[in-house]
Every structure is written in C-alpha cells, then in structure tokens.
Amino acid sequence: MAPSTGTAEARAAEPQGEAAHFERTVARDQRIEPRDWMPDAYRATMVRQIAQHAHSEIIGMQPEGVWITRAPSLRRKAILLAKVQDEAGHGLYLYSAAETLGADRSELTAKLISGRQKYSSIFNYPTLTFADVGVIGWLVDGAAICNQVPLCRSSYGPYARAMIRICKEESFHQRQGYELLMTLMRGTDAQREMVQDAVNRWWWPSLMMFGPPDADSTHTAQSMAWKIKRHTNDELRQRFVDMSVPQADALGVTLPDPDLRWNAERGHHDFGEIDWSELKRVISGDGPCNAERVAVRRAAHEDGAWVREAAAAHAAKQEAR
Ligand code: ACO
C-alpha cells in the first residue's frame, strides 16, 4: 500500500477504493506492485510490452551469437560471449516480471515462435561483418539505453527494477561496441570501410527501434498517462540522434543522412525522413531475417524439450519426497 501524504483531512477527502489507490499511486510517482489492483488494460499493456521486450532480448542473441566462433581474438570472443549471455539474462528477468502479472512464460514463448507476439524490428537485419558487432553495441545498444533508462522510472515496480540492472549491463555493451569500432578505425583502410558500411546499414533501422512516429503510435498516450512510458517515441528518437552525432564525429564515421544538421533554433539536430514502410514491413514479418530468427528460436525451443521434461520430473520427485 502506498504511504499517504498530506494532512489527515486531506487524506479523508481522497476518493477511496482500489481504482482510486491505483490512480493515486501513479499520480504520486510511486510503483504499482504485483498484488495491487490494476485496470485490466494496464495489466494487458504491461504484459504486452514486457513480453515483447523479453522476446527482443532472446531473439537479439542471434545476430551477434553467430560471431562468437568467428571473433578475431580471444579477448573479443570473451567480451562477446559475456554480452550475449547478458542478453539471455535480461530475457529471463523480463519473463519473470511478466509472470508477476499472471502471464505464463511457456505461453509467451509459444506466441513468439508462432508469430503471434512481436519482438524488436532491429533484430531482423543480418550481421555481415565483425564491424556489425561493434555497430550493434554502439548504435543498437545505445538506442536501447536511451529508450530504457526512462523505463527505470516506469510505474510497474518489477519492470522498473529489472530495468536498472539491464541498463547497467547495456552500458557495458555500448562501450565494448564503441571501443571495438575505435580499434577498427585505427586499423587499415579496409577496416575503416567495413565500419562505415556497417554504420550505413544500421543507422536507419536503429532510428526505427523507437517505434512509429507519435502521430501513428497506438499506445503512447495511454502508456504516458499511466507513466509506463516517460517519453514519446519521437522524443527518445531525437535524443538518440543528438547523442549519436558527436560520437560519430569522434569515431570518424559519417551518418548516412544528407539532411542531418544542427538546428540552433530548436536546439536539436534535424534529420531526414525515415522510411516508415520499411518498419511496417519488418514488424509484419517480412524483414530480411524474420523467418530465420523465428525458425532458430523454434528449433532451440524444441531441442530444449528434454531439459524442461527432466526439470519437471525432478521437481515432481522432490515434491513426492
Ligand atoms: N519493433 C517491433 N514492433 C514495434 C516497434 C519495433 N521497433 N516499435 C513499435 N512496435 C509495435 C508496438 O509493439 C505496437 O504493436 P502492438 O500494438 O501489436 O503491441 C505497435 O508497433 C505500435 O507502436 P507503439 O504504439 O508506439 O507501441 P509502444 O507504446 O509499446 O512503444 C516501444 C514501442 C517504444 C518499443 C515500447 O514498447 C518500449 O519502450 N518497449 C520496451 C523496450 C524494448 O522492448 N526494447 C526492445 C529492443 S532493445 C534490446 O533488446 C536491446
């Protein structure tokens, strides 16, 4: 129960009941906890967002995971292994957070592998060279941090708390990516070209990660009112562009947007029109790697059936004892 504030008379005059408690908790920037009453639509929104986020972390292991055996040195392999394992951990926290809302993890997985639940568009692009590992760290994890730091103040307690640790680990991911790119940029012309090519391919999809423009966003208004989201998709996208421009300069790469320039009046960078038809296509399952990503996840789930069966049999045996 959220502690009351104000005088005894003011508290007595407050509307009573579960719905009023929910509204007050949100208005006071306190957290909704699993046992608190919440509107059905709030619960459904939280399950939707947390499940999509968890699926993104798990599917997100694939584009970089394929580079573990081909990492150019032991050091790079150790870093990449740690990073991909972190993503698995993030998925697990998030599935646990969804379970606190009454969702069933096996059902969520079934929805993912049958294409009934979404995951982030960004993981449907191929990783063609090792520079992609660096660019994913810099841009994709950078965009993820930009989007997820405000979620540490999200109104649903278990999600907000999970996000604190996730963001700390994402910061390491972002730095390892940037450091990898710095190393390549100090290398040969071919290595510098490889970095520029990866930046050219990942820049626009990274901007799409923030979701459709505010005018077309289905959930933003309600999610902002419930303080699930703290900023709109466009606000976070702008913040990411502003953050990335000086980082690109320091790295010595060009962001592939001829319309990108500082606008002193707005105090922000202007940038070119995003190809929203591409985002729609990728979200609806027709991106370059959608079929492969889901097929790999489905095969991993089927291959793991014996582990789940053995764990269930072990648990039943323990209980019988
Ligand atoms: N990829 C796939 N689907 C997307 C994307 C995207 N980049 N952006 C929006 N969508 C979907 C939404 O899920 C929603 O679909 P639905 O109604 O079927 O659920 C629809 O497009 C409309 O979008 P919005 O109304 O703007 O949706 P929402 O308010 O949920 O905002 C956002 C989308 C910003 C992604 C939000 O859900 C969020 O912040 N999620 C948590 C962060 C996250 O999931 N990150 C995953 C990638 S980062 C990583 O794993 C490294």
CSV table of N, CA, C and O and ligand atoms in Angstrom, one decimal, residues 45 48-58 60 83 87 90 94 116-124 136 140-145 147-148 151 159 163 166 170 173 205-214 216-221 223-224 228-229 231-233 236-237 279 282-284, ligand 1:
chain,number,residue,atom,x,y,z
A,45,THR,N,-1.4,-4.2,-21.1
A,45,THR,CA,-0.3,-3.4,-21.7
A,45,THR,C,1.0,-3.7,-21.2
A,45,THR,O,2.0,-3.9,-21.9
A,48,ARG,N,2.0,-7.1,-22.6
A,48,ARG,CA,2.4,-6.9,-24.0
A,48,ARG,C,3.8,-6.3,-24.1
A,48,ARG,O,4.7,-6.9,-24.8
A,49,GLN,N,4.1,-5.2,-23.4
A,49,GLN,CA,5.4,-4.6,-23.5
A,49,GLN,C,6.5,-5.4,-23.0
A,49,GLN,O,7.6,-5.5,-23.6
A,50,ILE,N,6.3,-6.0,-21.8
A,50,ILE,CA,7.3,-6.8,-21.1
A,50,ILE,C,7.6,-8.0,-22.0
A,50,ILE,O,8.8,-8.4,-22.2
A,51,ALA,N,6.6,-8.7,-22.5
A,51,ALA,CA,6.8,-9.9,-23.3
A,51,ALA,C,7.6,-9.5,-24.6
A,51,ALA,O,8.5,-10.2,-24.9
A,52,GLN,N,7.2,-8.4,-25.2
A,52,GLN,CA,7.9,-8.0,-26.5
A,52,GLN,C,9.3,-7.7,-26.1
A,52,GLN,O,10.2,-8.1,-26.9
A,53,HIS,N,9.5,-7.1,-25.0
A,53,HIS,CA,10.9,-6.7,-24.6
A,53,HIS,C,11.7,-8.0,-24.3
A,53,HIS,O,12.8,-8.1,-24.8
A,54,ALA,N,11.1,-8.9,-23.6
A,54,ALA,CA,11.8,-10.2,-23.3
A,54,ALA,C,12.2,-10.9,-24.6
A,54,ALA,O,13.3,-11.4,-24.8
A,55,HIS,N,11.2,-11.0,-25.5
A,55,HIS,CA,11.4,-11.7,-26.7
A,55,HIS,C,12.6,-11.1,-27.5
A,55,HIS,O,13.4,-11.7,-28.1
A,56,SER,N,12.6,-9.7,-27.4
A,56,SER,CA,13.7,-9.0,-28.2
A,56,SER,C,15.1,-9.4,-27.6
A,56,SER,O,16.0,-9.5,-28.4
A,57,GLU,N,15.1,-9.5,-26.3
A,57,GLU,CA,16.4,-9.8,-25.7
A,57,GLU,C,16.9,-11.2,-26.2
A,57,GLU,O,18.0,-11.4,-26.5
A,58,ILE,N,15.9,-12.1,-26.2
A,58,ILE,CA,16.2,-13.5,-26.5
A,58,ILE,C,16.6,-13.6,-28.0
A,58,ILE,O,17.6,-14.2,-28.4
A,60,GLY,N,17.5,-11.3,-29.8
A,60,GLY,CA,18.7,-10.4,-30.0
A,60,GLY,C,20.0,-11.1,-29.8
A,60,GLY,O,21.1,-10.6,-30.1
A,83,LYS,N,28.6,-10.7,-23.4
A,83,LYS,CA,27.5,-9.8,-23.8
A,83,LYS,C,26.2,-10.6,-24.2
A,83,LYS,O,25.1,-10.3,-23.8
A,87,GLU,N,22.3,-10.8,-22.5
A,87,GLU,CA,21.0,-10.7,-23.2
A,87,GLU,C,20.1,-11.8,-22.7
A,87,GLU,O,18.9,-11.6,-22.5
A,90,HIS,N,18.8,-10.9,-19.4
A,90,HIS,CA,17.8,-9.8,-19.5
A,90,HIS,C,16.4,-10.5,-19.9
A,90,HIS,O,15.4,-10.1,-19.3
A,94,LEU,N,13.0,-10.5,-17.5
A,94,LEU,CA,11.8,-9.9,-18.1
A,94,LEU,C,10.6,-10.9,-18.1
A,94,LEU,O,9.5,-10.5,-17.8
A,116,ARG,N,2.7,-14.9,-33.0
A,116,ARG,CA,1.6,-14.1,-32.5
A,116,ARG,C,2.0,-13.0,-31.6
A,116,ARG,O,1.2,-12.2,-31.2
A,117,GLN,N,3.3,-12.9,-31.2
A,117,GLN,CA,3.8,-11.8,-30.4
A,117,GLN,C,5.0,-11.2,-31.1
A,117,GLN,O,5.8,-12.0,-31.7
A,118,LYS,N,5.2,-9.9,-30.9
A,118,LYS,CA,6.3,-9.2,-31.6
A,118,LYS,C,7.6,-9.2,-30.8
A,118,LYS,O,7.6,-9.5,-29.6
A,119,TYR,N,8.6,-8.9,-31.5
A,119,TYR,CA,9.9,-8.6,-30.9
A,119,TYR,C,10.5,-7.4,-31.7
A,119,TYR,O,10.0,-7.1,-32.8
A,120,SER,N,11.6,-6.8,-31.2
A,120,SER,CA,12.1,-5.6,-31.9
A,120,SER,C,12.5,-5.8,-33.3
A,120,SER,O,13.2,-6.8,-33.6
A,121,SER,N,12.1,-4.9,-34.2
A,121,SER,CA,12.4,-4.9,-35.6
A,121,SER,C,13.9,-5.0,-35.9
A,121,SER,O,14.3,-5.7,-36.8
A,122,ILE,N,14.7,-4.4,-35.0
A,122,ILE,CA,16.1,-4.3,-35.2
A,122,ILE,C,16.8,-5.7,-35.4
A,122,ILE,O,17.8,-5.8,-36.1
A,123,PHE,N,16.3,-6.7,-34.8
A,123,PHE,CA,17.0,-8.0,-34.8
A,123,PHE,C,16.7,-8.8,-36.0
A,123,PHE,O,17.0,-9.9,-36.1
A,124,ASN,N,16.0,-8.2,-37.0
A,124,ASN,CA,15.7,-8.8,-38.2
A,124,ASN,C,16.6,-8.4,-39.4
A,124,ASN,O,16.3,-8.6,-40.6
A,136,ILE,N,26.4,-2.7,-33.5
A,136,ILE,CA,25.2,-3.1,-32.7
A,136,ILE,C,25.5,-2.6,-31.3
A,136,ILE,O,24.6,-2.0,-30.7
A,140,VAL,N,22.8,0.1,-31.6
A,140,VAL,CA,21.6,-0.6,-31.2
A,140,VAL,C,21.5,-0.6,-29.6
A,140,VAL,O,20.4,-0.3,-29.1
A,141,ASP,N,22.6,-0.9,-29.0
A,141,ASP,CA,22.5,-0.9,-27.5
A,141,ASP,C,22.4,0.5,-27.0
A,141,ASP,O,21.8,0.8,-26.0
A,142,GLY,N,23.0,1.5,-27.8
A,142,GLY,CA,22.9,2.9,-27.4
A,142,GLY,C,21.4,3.3,-27.5
A,142,GLY,O,20.9,4.0,-26.6
A,143,ALA,N,20.7,2.9,-28.5
A,143,ALA,CA,19.3,3.2,-28.7
A,143,ALA,C,18.5,2.6,-27.5
A,143,ALA,O,17.6,3.1,-27.0
A,144,ALA,N,18.9,1.3,-27.2
A,144,ALA,CA,18.2,0.6,-26.2
A,144,ALA,C,18.4,1.3,-24.8
A,144,ALA,O,17.4,1.5,-24.1
A,145,ILE,N,19.6,1.8,-24.6
A,145,ILE,CA,19.8,2.6,-23.3
A,145,ILE,C,18.9,3.8,-23.3
A,145,ILE,O,18.3,4.1,-22.3
A,147,ASN,N,16.2,4.4,-24.7
A,147,ASN,CA,14.8,4.0,-24.5
A,147,ASN,C,14.5,3.5,-23.1
A,147,ASN,O,13.5,3.7,-22.5
A,148,GLN,N,15.5,2.8,-22.6
A,148,GLN,CA,15.3,2.0,-21.3
A,148,GLN,C,15.6,2.7,-20.0
A,148,GLN,O,15.1,2.4,-19.0
A,151,LEU,N,12.7,3.9,-18.5
A,151,LEU,CA,11.8,2.9,-18.0
A,151,LEU,C,12.2,2.4,-16.6
A,151,LEU,O,11.4,1.7,-16.0
A,159,TYR,N,9.1,-4.3,-13.3
A,159,TYR,CA,9.7,-3.9,-14.6
A,159,TYR,C,10.7,-2.8,-14.4
A,159,TYR,O,11.8,-2.9,-14.9
A,163,MET,N,14.8,-3.1,-15.0
A,163,MET,CA,15.4,-2.2,-16.0
A,163,MET,C,16.7,-1.6,-15.4
A,163,MET,O,17.6,-1.2,-16.2
A,166,ILE,N,19.4,-4.1,-16.1
A,166,ILE,CA,19.6,-4.2,-17.5
A,166,ILE,C,20.3,-3.0,-18.1
A,166,ILE,O,21.2,-3.2,-18.9
A,170,GLU,N,23.7,-2.9,-20.3
A,170,GLU,CA,23.6,-2.3,-21.6
A,170,GLU,C,24.7,-1.3,-21.8
A,170,GLU,O,25.2,-1.1,-22.9
A,173,HIS,N,27.7,-3.0,-22.8
A,173,HIS,CA,27.6,-3.4,-24.2
A,173,HIS,C,27.9,-2.2,-25.1
A,173,HIS,O,28.5,-2.4,-26.2
A,205,PRO,N,17.7,1.6,-39.4
A,205,PRO,CA,17.0,0.6,-38.5
A,205,PRO,C,17.1,1.0,-37.0
A,205,PRO,O,16.1,0.7,-36.3
A,206,SER,N,18.2,1.6,-36.6
A,206,SER,CA,18.3,1.9,-35.2
A,206,SER,C,17.3,3.0,-34.8
A,206,SER,O,16.7,3.0,-33.8
A,207,LEU,N,17.1,4.0,-35.8
A,207,LEU,CA,16.1,5.0,-35.5
A,207,LEU,C,14.7,4.4,-35.5
A,207,LEU,O,13.8,5.0,-34.8
A,208,MET,N,14.5,3.4,-36.2
A,208,MET,CA,13.1,2.7,-36.2
A,208,MET,C,12.9,2.0,-34.9
A,208,MET,O,11.7,1.7,-34.6
A,209,MET,N,13.9,1.6,-34.2
A,209,MET,CA,13.7,0.9,-32.9
A,209,MET,C,12.8,1.6,-32.0
A,209,MET,O,12.1,1.0,-31.2
A,210,PHE,N,12.8,3.0,-32.1
A,210,PHE,CA,12.0,3.8,-31.1
A,210,PHE,C,10.5,3.7,-31.4
A,210,PHE,O,9.7,4.3,-30.7
A,211,GLY,N,10.1,3.0,-32.5
A,211,GLY,CA,8.7,2.8,-32.8
A,211,GLY,C,8.2,3.8,-33.8
A,211,GLY,O,8.9,4.7,-34.2
A,212,PRO,N,6.9,3.7,-34.2
A,212,PRO,CA,6.3,4.6,-35.2
A,212,PRO,C,6.3,6.1,-34.7
A,212,PRO,O,6.5,6.3,-33.5
A,213,PRO,N,6.2,7.0,-35.6
A,213,PRO,CA,6.1,8.4,-35.1
A,213,PRO,C,4.9,8.6,-34.2
A,213,PRO,O,3.9,7.8,-34.2
A,214,ASP,N,5.0,9.6,-33.3
A,214,ASP,CA,4.0,9.8,-32.3
A,214,ASP,C,2.6,9.8,-32.8
A,214,ASP,O,1.7,9.2,-32.2
A,216,ASP,N,1.3,8.2,-35.1
A,216,ASP,CA,0.8,6.9,-35.5
A,216,ASP,C,1.0,5.8,-34.4
A,216,ASP,O,0.8,4.6,-34.6
A,217,SER,N,1.4,6.3,-33.2
A,217,SER,CA,1.7,5.3,-32.1
A,217,SER,C,0.4,5.0,-31.4
A,217,SER,O,-0.3,5.9,-30.9
A,218,THR,N,0.0,3.7,-31.4
A,218,THR,CA,-1.2,3.3,-30.8
A,218,THR,C,-1.3,3.5,-29.3
A,218,THR,O,-2.3,3.9,-28.8
A,219,HIS,N,-0.1,3.2,-28.6
A,219,HIS,CA,-0.2,3.1,-27.2
A,219,HIS,C,0.4,4.2,-26.4
A,219,HIS,O,0.2,4.3,-25.2
A,220,THR,N,1.1,5.1,-27.1
A,220,THR,CA,1.9,6.1,-26.3
A,220,THR,C,1.0,6.9,-25.4
A,220,THR,O,1.4,7.1,-24.2
A,221,ALA,N,-0.1,7.5,-25.8
A,221,ALA,CA,-0.9,8.4,-25.0
A,221,ALA,C,-1.3,7.7,-23.7
A,221,ALA,O,-1.0,8.2,-22.6
A,223,SER,N,0.0,4.9,-22.4
A,223,SER,CA,1.1,4.5,-21.6
A,223,SER,C,1.8,5.6,-20.9
A,223,SER,O,2.4,5.5,-19.8
A,224,MET,N,1.8,6.8,-21.5
A,224,MET,CA,2.3,8.0,-20.8
A,224,MET,C,1.4,8.4,-19.6
A,224,MET,O,1.9,8.7,-18.6
A,228,ILE,N,3.9,4.4,-17.7
A,228,ILE,CA,4.7,3.2,-18.1
A,228,ILE,C,5.8,3.8,-19.0
A,228,ILE,O,7.0,3.5,-18.8
A,229,LYS,N,5.4,4.6,-20.0
A,229,LYS,CA,6.4,5.3,-20.8
A,229,LYS,C,6.5,6.7,-20.2
A,229,LYS,O,5.6,7.3,-19.8
A,231,HIS,N,8.5,9.1,-22.0
A,231,HIS,CA,8.8,10.0,-23.1
A,231,HIS,C,8.1,9.3,-24.3
A,231,HIS,O,8.0,8.1,-24.4
A,232,THR,N,7.8,10.1,-25.3
A,232,THR,CA,7.2,9.6,-26.5
A,232,THR,C,8.3,9.0,-27.4
A,232,THR,O,9.5,9.2,-27.2
A,233,ASN,N,7.9,8.2,-28.4
A,233,ASN,CA,8.8,7.6,-29.4
A,233,ASN,C,9.7,8.7,-30.0
A,233,ASN,O,10.9,8.5,-30.2
A,236,LEU,N,12.4,10.3,-27.7
A,236,LEU,CA,13.6,9.5,-27.5
A,236,LEU,C,14.4,9.3,-28.7
A,236,LEU,O,15.7,9.3,-28.7
A,237,ARG,N,13.7,9.3,-29.9
A,237,ARG,CA,14.5,9.2,-31.2
A,237,ARG,C,15.4,10.4,-31.3
A,237,ARG,O,16.5,10.3,-31.7
A,279,LEU,N,9.7,-0.1,-41.7
A,279,LEU,CA,9.4,-0.5,-40.4
A,279,LEU,C,8.2,-1.4,-40.4
A,279,LEU,O,8.1,-2.5,-39.8
A,282,VAL,N,9.0,-4.8,-41.7
A,282,VAL,CA,9.8,-5.7,-40.8
A,282,VAL,C,8.9,-6.1,-39.6
A,282,VAL,O,9.0,-7.3,-39.2
A,283,ILE,N,8.1,-5.2,-39.1
A,283,ILE,CA,7.2,-5.6,-37.9
A,283,ILE,C,6.2,-6.6,-38.4
A,283,ILE,O,5.9,-7.5,-37.6
A,284,SER,N,5.8,-6.6,-39.6
A,284,SER,CA,4.7,-7.5,-40.0
A,284,SER,C,5.3,-8.9,-40.4
A,284,SER,O,4.6,-9.7,-40.9
B,1,ACO,N1,9.8,-3.3,-33.5
B,1,ACO,C1,8.7,-4.1,-33.4
B,1,ACO,N2,7.5,-3.6,-33.1
B,1,ACO,C2,7.4,-2.3,-32.7
B,1,ACO,C3,8.5,-1.5,-32.7
B,1,ACO,C4,9.7,-2.0,-33.1
B,1,ACO,N3,10.8,-1.3,-33.2
B,1,ACO,N4,8.1,-0.2,-32.4
B,1,ACO,C5,6.8,-0.3,-32.1
B,1,ACO,N5,6.3,-1.6,-32.4
B,1,ACO,C6,5.0,-2.1,-32.3
B,1,ACO,C7,4.4,-2.0,-30.9
B,1,ACO,O1,4.8,-3.1,-30.2
B,1,ACO,C8,2.9,-1.9,-31.2
B,1,ACO,O2,2.4,-3.2,-31.6
B,1,ACO,P1,1.3,-3.9,-30.8
B,1,ACO,O3,0.1,-3.0,-30.6
B,1,ACO,O4,0.9,-5.1,-31.6
B,1,ACO,O5,1.9,-4.3,-29.5
B,1,ACO,C9,2.9,-1.0,-32.5
B,1,ACO,O6,4.2,-1.2,-33.1
B,1,ACO,C10,2.6,0.4,-32.2
B,1,ACO,O7,3.7,1.0,-31.5
B,1,ACO,P2,3.5,1.9,-30.2
B,1,ACO,O8,2.1,2.2,-30.0
B,1,ACO,O9,4.4,3.1,-30.3
B,1,ACO,O10,4.0,0.9,-29.1
B,1,ACO,P3,4.6,1.2,-27.7
B,1,ACO,O11,3.9,2.3,-27.0
B,1,ACO,O12,4.6,-0.2,-27.0
B,1,ACO,O13,6.1,1.7,-28.0
B,1,ACO,C11,8.3,0.7,-27.8
B,1,ACO,C12,7.0,0.8,-28.6
B,1,ACO,C13,9.0,2.1,-27.7
B,1,ACO,C14,9.2,-0.3,-28.4
B,1,ACO,C15,7.9,0.3,-26.3
B,1,ACO,O14,7.2,-0.9,-26.3
B,1,ACO,C16,9.1,0.1,-25.4
B,1,ACO,O15,9.7,1.0,-25.0
B,1,ACO,N6,9.4,-1.2,-25.1
B,1,ACO,C17,10.5,-1.6,-24.2
B,1,ACO,C18,11.8,-1.6,-24.9
B,1,ACO,C19,12.0,-2.7,-25.8
B,1,ACO,O16,11.2,-3.6,-26.0
B,1,ACO,N7,13.2,-2.8,-26.4
B,1,ACO,C20,13.5,-4.0,-27.3
B,1,ACO,C21,14.6,-3.8,-28.1
B,1,ACO,S1,16.1,-3.3,-27.2
B,1,ACO,C22,17.0,-4.6,-26.9
B,1,ACO,O17,16.5,-5.6,-26.6
B,1,ACO,C23,18.5,-4.5,-26.9
